[in-house]
Short mmCIF file of C-alpha atoms and ligand atoms in Angstrom, two decimals:
data_model
loop_
_atom_site.label_atom_id
_atom_site.label_comp_id
_atom_site.label_asym_id
_atom_site.label_seq_id
_atom_site.Cartn_x
_atom_site.Cartn_y
_atom_site.Cartn_z
CA MET A 22 38.03 21.25 32.55
CA GLU A 23 40.83 22.98 34.43
CA LEU A 24 41.63 26.46 33.23
CA LYS A 25 45.12 26.98 34.68
CA VAL A 26 48.58 25.54 35.53
CA SER A 27 50.36 25.93 32.24
CA GLY A 28 49.91 27.39 28.82
CA VAL A 29 49.55 23.88 27.45
CA THR A 30 46.39 23.02 29.34
CA PHE A 31 45.15 26.43 28.51
CA ALA A 32 45.50 25.92 24.80
CA LEU A 33 44.25 22.39 25.04
CA CYS A 34 40.99 23.29 26.70
CA PRO A 35 39.34 25.23 23.89
CA PHE A 36 40.69 22.58 21.48
CA LEU A 37 39.11 19.85 23.53
CA THR A 38 35.81 21.47 24.03
CA LEU A 39 35.48 23.09 20.59
CA VAL A 40 36.92 20.44 18.34
CA PHE A 41 37.81 17.19 19.85
CA VAL A 42 34.73 16.56 21.99
CA PRO A 43 32.22 17.58 19.27
CA LEU A 44 34.10 15.41 16.88
CA LEU A 45 33.89 12.44 19.22
CA ILE A 46 30.17 13.07 19.69
CA LEU A 47 29.71 13.23 15.98
CA LEU A 48 31.57 10.06 15.35
CA PHE A 49 29.58 8.36 18.07
CA LEU A 50 26.32 9.53 16.52
CA LEU A 51 27.41 8.37 13.09
CA TYR A 52 28.21 4.98 14.59
CA VAL A 53 24.85 4.84 16.28
CA PHE A 54 23.14 5.78 13.03
CA ARG A 55 24.92 3.08 11.12
CA GLU A 56 23.96 0.53 13.74
CA VAL A 57 20.36 1.59 13.87
CA LEU A 58 19.97 2.00 10.10
CA GLY A 59 22.55 -0.63 9.09
CA SER A 60 22.52 -3.76 7.00
CA CYS A 61 22.76 -7.39 7.69
CA PRO A 62 25.30 -9.77 6.05
CA PRO A 63 24.28 -10.95 2.59
CA CYS A 64 21.56 -13.58 2.74
CA LYS A 65 23.39 -16.90 3.19
CA SER A 66 20.50 -19.13 2.08
CA ASN A 67 21.31 -21.38 -0.89
CA ARG A 68 17.65 -21.74 -1.65
CA ARG A 69 16.87 -22.03 -5.36
CA LEU A 70 13.72 -20.66 -6.85
CA ASP A 71 13.51 -22.73 -10.06
CA GLY A 72 9.87 -23.00 -11.13
CA LYS A 73 8.82 -20.11 -8.89
CA THR A 74 7.45 -16.79 -10.04
CA VAL A 75 8.21 -13.44 -8.33
CA ILE A 76 6.76 -10.03 -8.95
CA ILE A 77 8.82 -6.98 -7.87
CA THR A 78 7.29 -3.55 -8.27
CA GLY A 79 9.77 -0.87 -9.17
CA GLY A 80 12.32 -3.53 -10.05
CA ASN A 81 14.18 -1.32 -12.50
CA ALA A 82 16.13 0.69 -9.95
CA GLY A 83 17.67 0.88 -6.48
CA ILE A 84 16.70 -1.72 -3.87
CA GLY A 85 14.19 -3.41 -6.20
CA LYS A 86 16.65 -4.04 -8.97
CA GLU A 87 19.12 -5.56 -6.62
CA THR A 88 16.39 -7.79 -5.17
CA ALA A 89 15.44 -8.78 -8.73
CA ILE A 90 19.08 -9.70 -9.55
CA ASP A 91 19.36 -11.89 -6.46
CA LEU A 92 16.09 -13.76 -7.03
CA ALA A 93 16.87 -14.17 -10.79
CA ARG A 94 20.32 -15.71 -9.84
CA ARG A 95 18.26 -18.29 -7.84
CA GLY A 96 16.38 -19.27 -11.01
CA ALA A 97 13.05 -17.60 -10.41
CA ARG A 98 10.88 -16.21 -13.22
CA VAL A 99 11.07 -12.48 -12.30
CA ILE A 100 8.40 -10.01 -13.37
CA LEU A 101 9.11 -6.29 -12.94
CA GLY A 102 6.22 -3.85 -12.61
CA CYS A 103 7.53 -0.50 -13.92
CA ARG A 104 6.00 2.71 -15.05
CA SER A 105 8.65 3.58 -17.65
CA GLU A 106 9.00 1.24 -20.65
CA ASP A 107 12.50 2.55 -21.43
CA ARG A 108 13.87 2.10 -17.94
CA ALA A 109 12.18 -1.30 -17.60
CA ARG A 110 13.67 -2.53 -20.93
CA ALA A 111 17.15 -1.46 -19.90
CA ALA A 112 16.85 -3.10 -16.48
CA VAL A 113 15.54 -6.42 -17.92
CA ARG A 114 18.47 -6.46 -20.35
CA ASP A 115 20.92 -5.73 -17.54
CA ILE A 116 19.46 -8.28 -15.10
CA ILE A 117 19.53 -10.97 -17.76
CA ALA A 118 23.18 -10.14 -18.62
CA LYS A 119 24.24 -10.23 -14.96
CA THR A 120 22.39 -13.43 -14.00
CA GLY A 121 22.16 -15.50 -17.22
CA ASN A 122 18.53 -16.07 -16.36
CA SER A 123 16.43 -15.18 -19.40
CA LYS A 124 13.07 -15.57 -17.57
CA VAL A 125 12.95 -11.90 -16.68
CA VAL A 126 10.15 -9.71 -18.07
CA PHE A 127 8.32 -6.53 -17.35
CA TYR A 128 4.76 -5.33 -17.53
CA ILE A 129 3.76 -1.68 -17.34
CA LEU A 130 2.57 -0.59 -13.88
CA ASP A 131 1.94 2.98 -12.61
CA LEU A 132 1.01 2.73 -8.96
CA ALA A 133 -0.17 6.26 -8.98
CA ASP A 134 -3.02 5.30 -11.28
CA LEU A 135 -5.46 2.62 -10.12
CA ASP A 136 -6.51 1.91 -13.67
CA SER A 137 -2.93 1.03 -14.53
CA VAL A 138 -2.78 -1.26 -11.48
CA ARG A 139 -5.91 -3.04 -12.70
CA GLN A 140 -4.43 -3.38 -16.19
CA PHE A 141 -1.14 -4.79 -14.78
CA ALA A 142 -3.03 -7.30 -12.65
CA ALA A 143 -5.19 -8.38 -15.55
CA THR A 144 -1.97 -8.96 -17.68
CA VAL A 145 -0.49 -10.97 -14.90
CA LEU A 146 -3.64 -13.09 -14.50
CA GLU A 147 -3.83 -13.65 -18.25
CA LYS A 148 -0.15 -14.52 -18.81
CA GLU A 149 1.08 -16.12 -15.65
CA SER A 150 0.04 -19.44 -14.17
CA ARG A 151 1.44 -18.88 -10.69
CA LEU A 152 2.74 -16.30 -8.25
CA ASP A 153 4.94 -17.36 -5.31
CA ILE A 154 6.34 -14.07 -4.03
CA LEU A 155 4.91 -10.57 -4.41
CA ILE A 156 7.33 -7.81 -3.37
CA ASN A 157 5.66 -4.40 -3.02
CA ASN A 158 8.92 -2.47 -3.24
CA ALA A 159 8.17 0.53 -5.53
CA GLY A 160 7.84 3.84 -3.68
CA ILE A 161 8.54 7.51 -3.82
CA GLY A 162 10.21 9.67 -1.20
CA LYS A 163 8.99 12.76 0.55
CA SER A 164 10.17 15.20 -2.16
CA ALA A 165 8.92 13.44 -5.24
CA VAL A 166 5.89 15.80 -5.18
CA LEU A 167 8.32 18.60 -6.20
CA ILE A 168 8.65 16.87 -9.54
CA SER A 169 5.46 14.80 -10.09
CA GLY A 170 2.71 17.03 -8.75
CA ASN A 171 0.82 16.26 -5.58
CA THR A 172 -1.98 13.86 -6.36
CA THR A 173 -2.49 10.57 -8.12
CA LYS A 174 -4.69 10.11 -11.21
CA GLN A 175 -7.67 9.42 -8.99
CA GLY A 176 -7.02 12.41 -6.69
CA PHE A 177 -5.31 10.77 -3.69
CA ASP A 178 -2.25 12.27 -2.11
CA LEU A 179 0.64 11.21 -4.46
CA THR A 180 2.84 9.63 -1.80
CA PHE A 181 -0.01 7.83 0.00
CA GLY A 182 -1.45 6.70 -3.35
CA THR A 183 1.83 5.45 -4.79
CA ASN A 184 3.31 3.87 -1.67
CA TYR A 185 0.23 2.45 -0.08
CA LEU A 186 -3.05 2.54 -2.08
CA GLY A 187 -1.71 1.35 -5.47
CA PRO A 188 0.07 -1.62 -3.73
CA PHE A 189 -3.11 -2.35 -1.73
CA LEU A 190 -5.12 -2.75 -4.88
CA LEU A 191 -2.41 -4.66 -6.63
CA THR A 192 -2.12 -7.09 -3.74
CA TYR A 193 -5.85 -7.55 -3.56
CA LEU A 194 -6.21 -8.36 -7.18
CA LEU A 195 -3.44 -10.92 -7.04
CA LEU A 196 -4.62 -12.74 -3.90
CA ASP A 197 -6.32 -15.54 -5.70
CA LEU A 198 -3.25 -16.29 -7.78
CA LEU A 199 -1.06 -16.19 -4.59
CA ARG A 200 -3.61 -18.46 -2.89
CA SER A 201 -3.50 -21.07 -5.65
CA SER A 202 0.31 -21.02 -5.56
CA ALA A 203 0.57 -21.35 -1.76
CA PRO A 204 2.75 -21.47 0.29
CA SER A 205 3.30 -17.97 -1.12
CA GLN A 206 4.13 -14.66 0.33
CA ILE A 207 3.88 -10.88 0.24
CA VAL A 208 6.68 -8.57 1.32
CA ASN A 209 5.97 -4.88 1.74
CA VAL A 210 8.90 -2.57 1.73
CA SER A 211 8.11 0.00 4.45
CA SER A 212 10.49 2.27 6.38
CA HIS A 213 11.49 3.22 9.92
CA MET A 214 10.14 6.59 8.88
CA HIS A 215 6.73 5.20 9.75
CA TRP A 216 7.74 5.82 13.34
CA PHE A 217 7.26 9.56 12.73
CA CYS A 218 3.44 9.16 12.83
CA PHE A 219 2.28 10.22 16.26
CA ARG A 220 -1.46 9.85 16.03
CA GLN A 221 -3.79 7.31 14.54
CA LEU A 222 -4.78 7.71 10.89
CA ASN A 223 -7.60 10.11 10.24
CA PHE A 224 -10.08 8.58 7.72
CA SER A 225 -12.05 11.72 7.21
CA SER A 226 -12.98 11.46 3.53
CA GLU A 227 -14.22 14.88 2.59
CA THR A 228 -12.30 16.19 -0.43
CA GLN A 229 -10.05 19.16 0.25
CA ASN A 230 -8.23 21.13 -2.45
CA GLY A 231 -9.17 18.35 -4.84
CA VAL A 232 -7.52 15.69 -2.67
CA GLN A 233 -9.52 12.76 -1.46
CA TYR A 234 -8.91 11.59 2.16
CA PRO A 235 -6.93 14.76 2.69
CA TYR A 236 -5.34 13.61 6.01
CA LEU A 237 -3.94 10.41 4.56
CA LYS A 238 -0.91 12.07 3.09
CA GLY A 239 2.86 12.12 3.21
CA TYR A 240 5.63 9.54 3.38
CA GLU A 241 5.34 8.59 7.04
CA ILE A 242 1.67 7.75 6.83
CA SER A 243 2.10 5.80 3.57
CA LYS A 244 4.76 3.68 5.24
CA LEU A 245 2.67 3.20 8.40
CA GLY A 246 -0.02 2.03 5.99
CA ASN A 247 2.40 -0.58 4.56
CA VAL A 248 3.06 -2.06 8.03
CA MET A 249 -0.63 -2.09 8.93
CA HIS A 250 -1.53 -3.59 5.58
CA ALA A 251 0.89 -6.44 6.10
CA ARG A 252 -0.55 -7.09 9.57
CA GLU A 253 -4.14 -6.97 8.40
CA LEU A 254 -3.27 -9.15 5.36
CA ALA A 255 -1.62 -11.71 7.62
CA LYS A 256 -4.72 -11.81 9.75
CA ARG A 257 -7.12 -12.14 6.82
CA LEU A 258 -5.03 -14.78 5.10
CA GLN A 259 -4.48 -17.06 8.02
CA SER A 260 -4.75 -20.63 6.85
CA THR A 261 -4.51 -19.73 3.16
CA GLY A 262 -0.75 -20.46 3.11
CA ILE A 263 -0.03 -16.83 2.14
CA ARG A 264 2.24 -14.88 4.50
CA ALA A 265 2.59 -11.08 4.62
CA ASN A 266 5.37 -9.12 6.25
CA SER A 267 6.92 -5.68 5.94
CA VAL A 268 10.49 -4.56 6.03
CA HIS A 269 12.70 -1.55 6.53
CA PRO A 270 15.60 -1.76 4.09
CA GLY A 271 18.03 0.58 5.83
CA LEU A 272 19.13 4.05 4.87
CA VAL A 273 20.06 3.35 1.26
CA GLU A 274 21.75 5.48 -1.34
CA THR A 275 19.34 5.33 -4.31
CA GLU A 276 17.58 7.60 -6.74
CA ILE A 277 14.76 8.04 -4.21
CA TRP A 278 16.82 10.95 -2.88
CA ALA A 279 17.22 12.67 -6.25
CA PRO A 280 14.28 15.06 -5.94
CA LEU A 281 16.07 16.74 -3.00
CA LYS A 282 18.20 18.41 -5.69
CA LYS A 283 15.18 20.67 -6.30
CA LYS A 284 14.76 21.41 -2.65
CA TYR A 285 18.29 22.29 -1.50
CA PRO A 286 21.15 24.32 -2.88
CA GLY A 287 23.86 22.22 -4.56
CA TRP A 288 26.40 22.43 -1.79
CA LEU A 289 23.92 21.21 0.86
CA TYR A 290 22.69 18.45 -1.47
CA ASN A 291 26.28 17.27 -1.88
CA ILE A 292 26.89 17.28 1.81
CA LEU A 293 23.81 15.12 2.36
CA VAL A 294 25.04 12.69 -0.33
CA ALA A 295 28.38 12.45 1.46
CA ILE A 296 26.68 11.74 4.77
CA ARG A 297 24.50 9.14 3.28
CA ARG A 298 27.50 7.44 1.65
CA MET A 299 29.26 7.46 5.08
CA ILE A 300 26.43 6.11 7.20
CA GLY A 301 24.06 4.45 4.71
CA LEU A 302 24.03 1.28 2.63
CA ASN A 303 24.30 0.73 -1.13
CA SER A 304 21.37 -0.89 -2.92
CA THR A 305 22.76 -4.46 -2.78
CA GLU A 306 23.04 -4.18 1.01
CA GLY A 307 19.61 -2.47 1.11
CA ALA A 308 17.99 -5.47 -0.64
CA GLN A 309 19.17 -7.98 1.92
CA THR A 310 16.30 -7.76 4.42
CA THR A 311 13.73 -8.03 1.60
CA ILE A 312 15.54 -11.09 0.21
CA TYR A 313 15.89 -12.59 3.70
CA VAL A 314 12.16 -12.29 4.42
CA ALA A 315 11.21 -13.49 0.96
CA ILE A 316 13.27 -16.64 0.77
CA ASP A 317 15.39 -17.47 3.82
CA GLU A 318 14.38 -20.74 5.50
CA GLY A 319 14.78 -19.03 8.91
CA ALA A 320 12.04 -16.48 8.08
CA GLN A 321 9.34 -18.71 6.75
CA ASP A 322 7.39 -19.02 9.97
CA TYR A 323 6.84 -15.29 10.39
CA ASN A 324 3.59 -13.65 9.42
CA GLY A 325 2.36 -10.11 9.92
CA GLN A 326 5.79 -9.01 11.24
CA TYR A 327 8.00 -6.02 10.64
CA PHE A 328 11.69 -6.63 9.82
CA ALA A 329 14.88 -4.58 9.72
CA LYS A 330 18.49 -5.74 9.42
CA CYS A 331 17.26 -9.25 8.60
CA THR A 332 15.52 -9.66 11.95
CA ILE A 333 12.26 -8.86 13.64
CA SER A 334 11.99 -5.23 14.50
CA LYS A 335 9.65 -3.12 16.52
CA GLU A 336 6.84 -1.30 14.75
CA ASN A 337 5.17 1.91 15.75
CA ARG A 338 2.47 0.99 18.34
CA LEU A 339 -0.09 2.71 16.07
CA ALA A 340 0.43 -0.19 13.69
CA LEU A 341 -0.45 -2.66 16.43
CA ASP A 342 -3.99 -1.23 16.77
CA ASP A 343 -6.03 -4.00 15.23
CA SER A 344 -9.20 -1.96 14.78
CA ALA A 345 -7.18 0.79 13.00
CA CYS A 346 -5.71 -1.85 10.69
CA ALA A 347 -9.14 -3.21 9.94
CA LEU A 348 -10.48 0.37 9.35
CA LEU A 349 -7.64 1.07 6.99
CA TRP A 350 -8.53 -2.06 5.06
CA ASP A 351 -12.26 -1.07 4.81
CA HIS A 352 -11.40 2.44 3.69
CA SER A 353 -8.86 1.18 1.25
CA MET A 354 -11.54 -1.08 -0.33
CA LYS A 355 -13.81 1.93 -0.62
CA MET A 356 -11.01 4.08 -2.16
CA CYS A 357 -10.43 1.43 -4.74
CA SER A 358 -14.19 1.02 -5.38
CA LEU A 359 -14.05 -2.68 -4.29
CA LYS A 360 -16.54 -4.51 -2.21
N1 NAP B 410 16.39 4.41 0.04
C1 NAP B 410 16.14 4.41 1.32
O1 NAP B 410 16.93 4.91 2.15
C2 NAP B 410 14.90 3.83 1.81
C3 NAP B 410 14.66 3.75 3.20
C4 NAP B 410 13.45 3.20 3.67
C5 NAP B 410 12.56 2.68 2.75
N2 NAP B 410 12.79 2.72 1.43
C6 NAP B 410 11.80 2.11 0.51
O2 NAP B 410 12.42 1.24 -0.41
C7 NAP B 410 11.65 1.16 -1.56
C8 NAP B 410 12.49 1.29 -2.78
O3 NAP B 410 13.12 2.49 -2.82
P1 NAP B 410 14.57 2.83 -3.50
O4 NAP B 410 15.32 3.47 -2.45
O5 NAP B 410 15.11 1.64 -4.15
O6 NAP B 410 14.12 3.96 -4.51
P2 NAP B 410 14.40 4.09 -6.11
O7 NAP B 410 15.81 3.77 -6.51
O8 NAP B 410 13.90 5.47 -6.37
O9 NAP B 410 13.42 3.08 -6.75
C9 NAP B 410 12.02 3.17 -6.57
C10 NAP B 410 11.37 2.32 -7.66
O10 NAP B 410 9.92 2.54 -7.57
C11 NAP B 410 9.47 2.90 -8.81
N3 NAP B 410 8.28 3.71 -8.80
C12 NAP B 410 8.12 4.97 -8.23
N4 NAP B 410 6.93 5.41 -8.44
C13 NAP B 410 6.27 4.46 -9.10
C14 NAP B 410 4.97 4.40 -9.67
N5 NAP B 410 4.07 5.34 -9.58
N6 NAP B 410 4.58 3.22 -10.29
C15 NAP B 410 5.47 2.22 -10.47
N7 NAP B 410 6.75 2.23 -10.00
C16 NAP B 410 7.12 3.35 -9.35
C17 NAP B 410 10.62 3.61 -9.47
O11 NAP B 410 10.42 3.64 -10.88
P3 NAP B 410 11.16 4.80 -11.81
O12 NAP B 410 12.51 4.29 -12.10
O13 NAP B 410 10.28 4.92 -12.96
O14 NAP B 410 11.21 6.01 -10.95
C18 NAP B 410 11.79 2.78 -9.05
O15 NAP B 410 11.87 1.59 -9.87
C19 NAP B 410 10.55 2.31 -1.48
O16 NAP B 410 9.37 1.69 -1.08
C20 NAP B 410 11.12 3.17 -0.34
O17 NAP B 410 10.09 3.80 0.33
C21 NAP B 410 13.96 3.28 0.90
C1 NAG B 411 -0.21 20.91 -5.35
O1 NAG B 411 0.90 21.40 -6.12
C2 NAG B 411 0.73 22.69 -6.67
C3 NAG B 411 1.88 23.00 -7.49
O2 NAG B 411 2.34 21.89 -8.20
C4 NAG B 411 0.52 23.70 -5.58
O3 NAG B 411 0.28 24.99 -6.13
C5 NAG B 411 -0.68 23.28 -4.70
O4 NAG B 411 -0.79 24.15 -3.61
C6 NAG B 411 -0.51 21.90 -4.19
N1 NAG B 411 -1.73 21.51 -3.50
C7 NAG B 411 -1.67 21.05 -2.25
C8 NAG B 411 -3.02 20.67 -1.71
O5 NAG B 411 -0.70 20.89 -1.63
C1 NAG B 412 1.56 -4.72 2.08
O1 NAG B 412 1.11 -5.95 2.48
C2 NAG B 412 -0.25 -5.97 2.66
C3 NAG B 412 -0.52 -7.33 3.09
O2 NAG B 412 0.65 -7.92 3.42
C4 NAG B 412 -0.97 -5.67 1.33
O3 NAG B 412 -2.35 -5.72 1.47
C5 NAG B 412 -0.51 -4.35 0.92
O4 NAG B 412 -1.09 -3.98 -0.34
C6 NAG B 412 0.95 -4.41 0.80
N1 NAG B 412 1.55 -3.22 0.16
C7 NAG B 412 1.67 -2.10 0.75
C8 NAG B 412 2.48 -1.17 0.00
O5 NAG B 412 1.23 -1.85 1.86
C1 NAG B 413 -9.64 14.53 11.24
O1 NAG B 413 -8.98 15.75 11.13
C2 NAG B 413 -9.90 16.82 10.98
C3 NAG B 413 -9.12 18.14 10.83
O2 NAG B 413 -8.08 18.23 11.74
C4 NAG B 413 -10.77 16.91 12.20
O3 NAG B 413 -11.79 17.97 12.05
C5 NAG B 413 -11.53 15.59 12.44
O4 NAG B 413 -12.27 15.62 13.60
C6 NAG B 413 -10.50 14.47 12.50
N1 NAG B 413 -11.18 13.25 12.60
C7 NAG B 413 -10.88 12.31 13.46
C8 NAG B 413 -11.67 11.00 13.43
O5 NAG B 413 -9.90 12.41 14.18
C1 NAG B 414 27.62 -2.70 -2.47
O1 NAG B 414 28.77 -2.98 -1.67
C2 NAG B 414 29.11 -4.37 -1.70
C3 NAG B 414 30.28 -4.51 -0.73
O2 NAG B 414 29.89 -4.26 0.57
C4 NAG B 414 29.45 -4.84 -3.09
O3 NAG B 414 29.74 -6.19 -3.14
C5 NAG B 414 28.27 -4.51 -4.01
O4 NAG B 414 28.58 -4.84 -5.42
C6 NAG B 414 27.85 -3.06 -3.93
N1 NAG B 414 26.66 -2.88 -4.70
C7 NAG B 414 26.44 -1.86 -5.53
C8 NAG B 414 25.15 -1.79 -6.25
O5 NAG B 414 27.34 -1.04 -5.73
#
């Protein structure tokens, strides 16, 4: 920048460097963020799901509820797996009212308690004759531990247990039903946050501070686990007619962010909400990639893949390590006392 000639350029310079250029950079970054984290157009498939059964964990709020509404509109029997009876009842009522589909029910499921997962699966096996689509959507964010304590009922890290291990056991227990309903499929809702794992999972199992598998903790690892799980499932289920894929829904404004209220002062929390509203998606938009992978004709040939914005996306190379995926499976079996 030139610092001379007239008073005008002189006054313009600090303005340019201090306000205008940073503003441009900020707008550019927001644009990049929206592009990277952004949505896809609403799923255009007209596919109907009459006679099909879908399970959506955490279908009472956020992305899961919007997914449930879409699939119920297509005529599916929709089963929500929810930990709160009150919230589940309210959601079922709302989904039926919005879609006119009365085949929407819930069974109680707390993914942070493997006994509850077993109970849920037993109820499904007893009451349902088929299962076409399993959507492992329920999950907690990084800060949920500020509210719900830091371990699951069985002593695993709360985030790992809720986002990965509970869904692992649930999927395992429902495999026979999925198999007998094939072609069927499993969708794991993961996150781009899984990219923030920089070294392979550490399966050291000695208990530390009362936590089992103390290095398998936190949001990033739980979401890496989702991607690896889908890959390993796809491999194990080859030729069964069950497909398994994982998705990143986008940066979505939902209740998953609410625990941050406890972490930050009110003004900062409100700024974060404003930024998310600016660059993020609402929950309808956030449900599109899940819906696309679950039902779109264009996605039915994919298996073991990771999706974002309704298209194949790149996963962390750690998730491409076949032996690590297999190890995760073996350890997960052990953690769930399965063999
Ligand atoms: N929002 C984002 O920006 C974003 C980005 C990437 C990935 N994701 C993933 O998207 C998925 C859905 O998140 P969301 O944004 O829609 O969050 P949300 O609005 O908080 O919904 C999460 C759902 O999971 C349920 N849930 C939480 N813990 C559970 C447990 N122990 N047992 C059973 N259900 C449980 C919640 O039930 P309650 O109503 O009882 O709490 C709720 O129904 C999660 O897997 C999340 O990791 C979200
Ligand atoms: C678990 O949470 C409690 C408080 O709720 C805290 O005192 C403790 O240090 C936490 N443990 C670990 C291993 O983070
Ligand atoms: C993800 O998918 C795999 C197979 O696709 C499954 O075993 C696992 O339980 C699913 N859920 C999560 C949250 O990883
Ligand atoms: C797991 O982490 C612990 C603590 O950092 C370390 O002692 C151990 O060697 C690690 N194990 C592997 C297999 O990396
Ligand atoms: C999200 O925004 C779209 C418009 O882009 C709108 O049609 C939809 O109803 C909104 N969903 C929610 C849950 O607000």
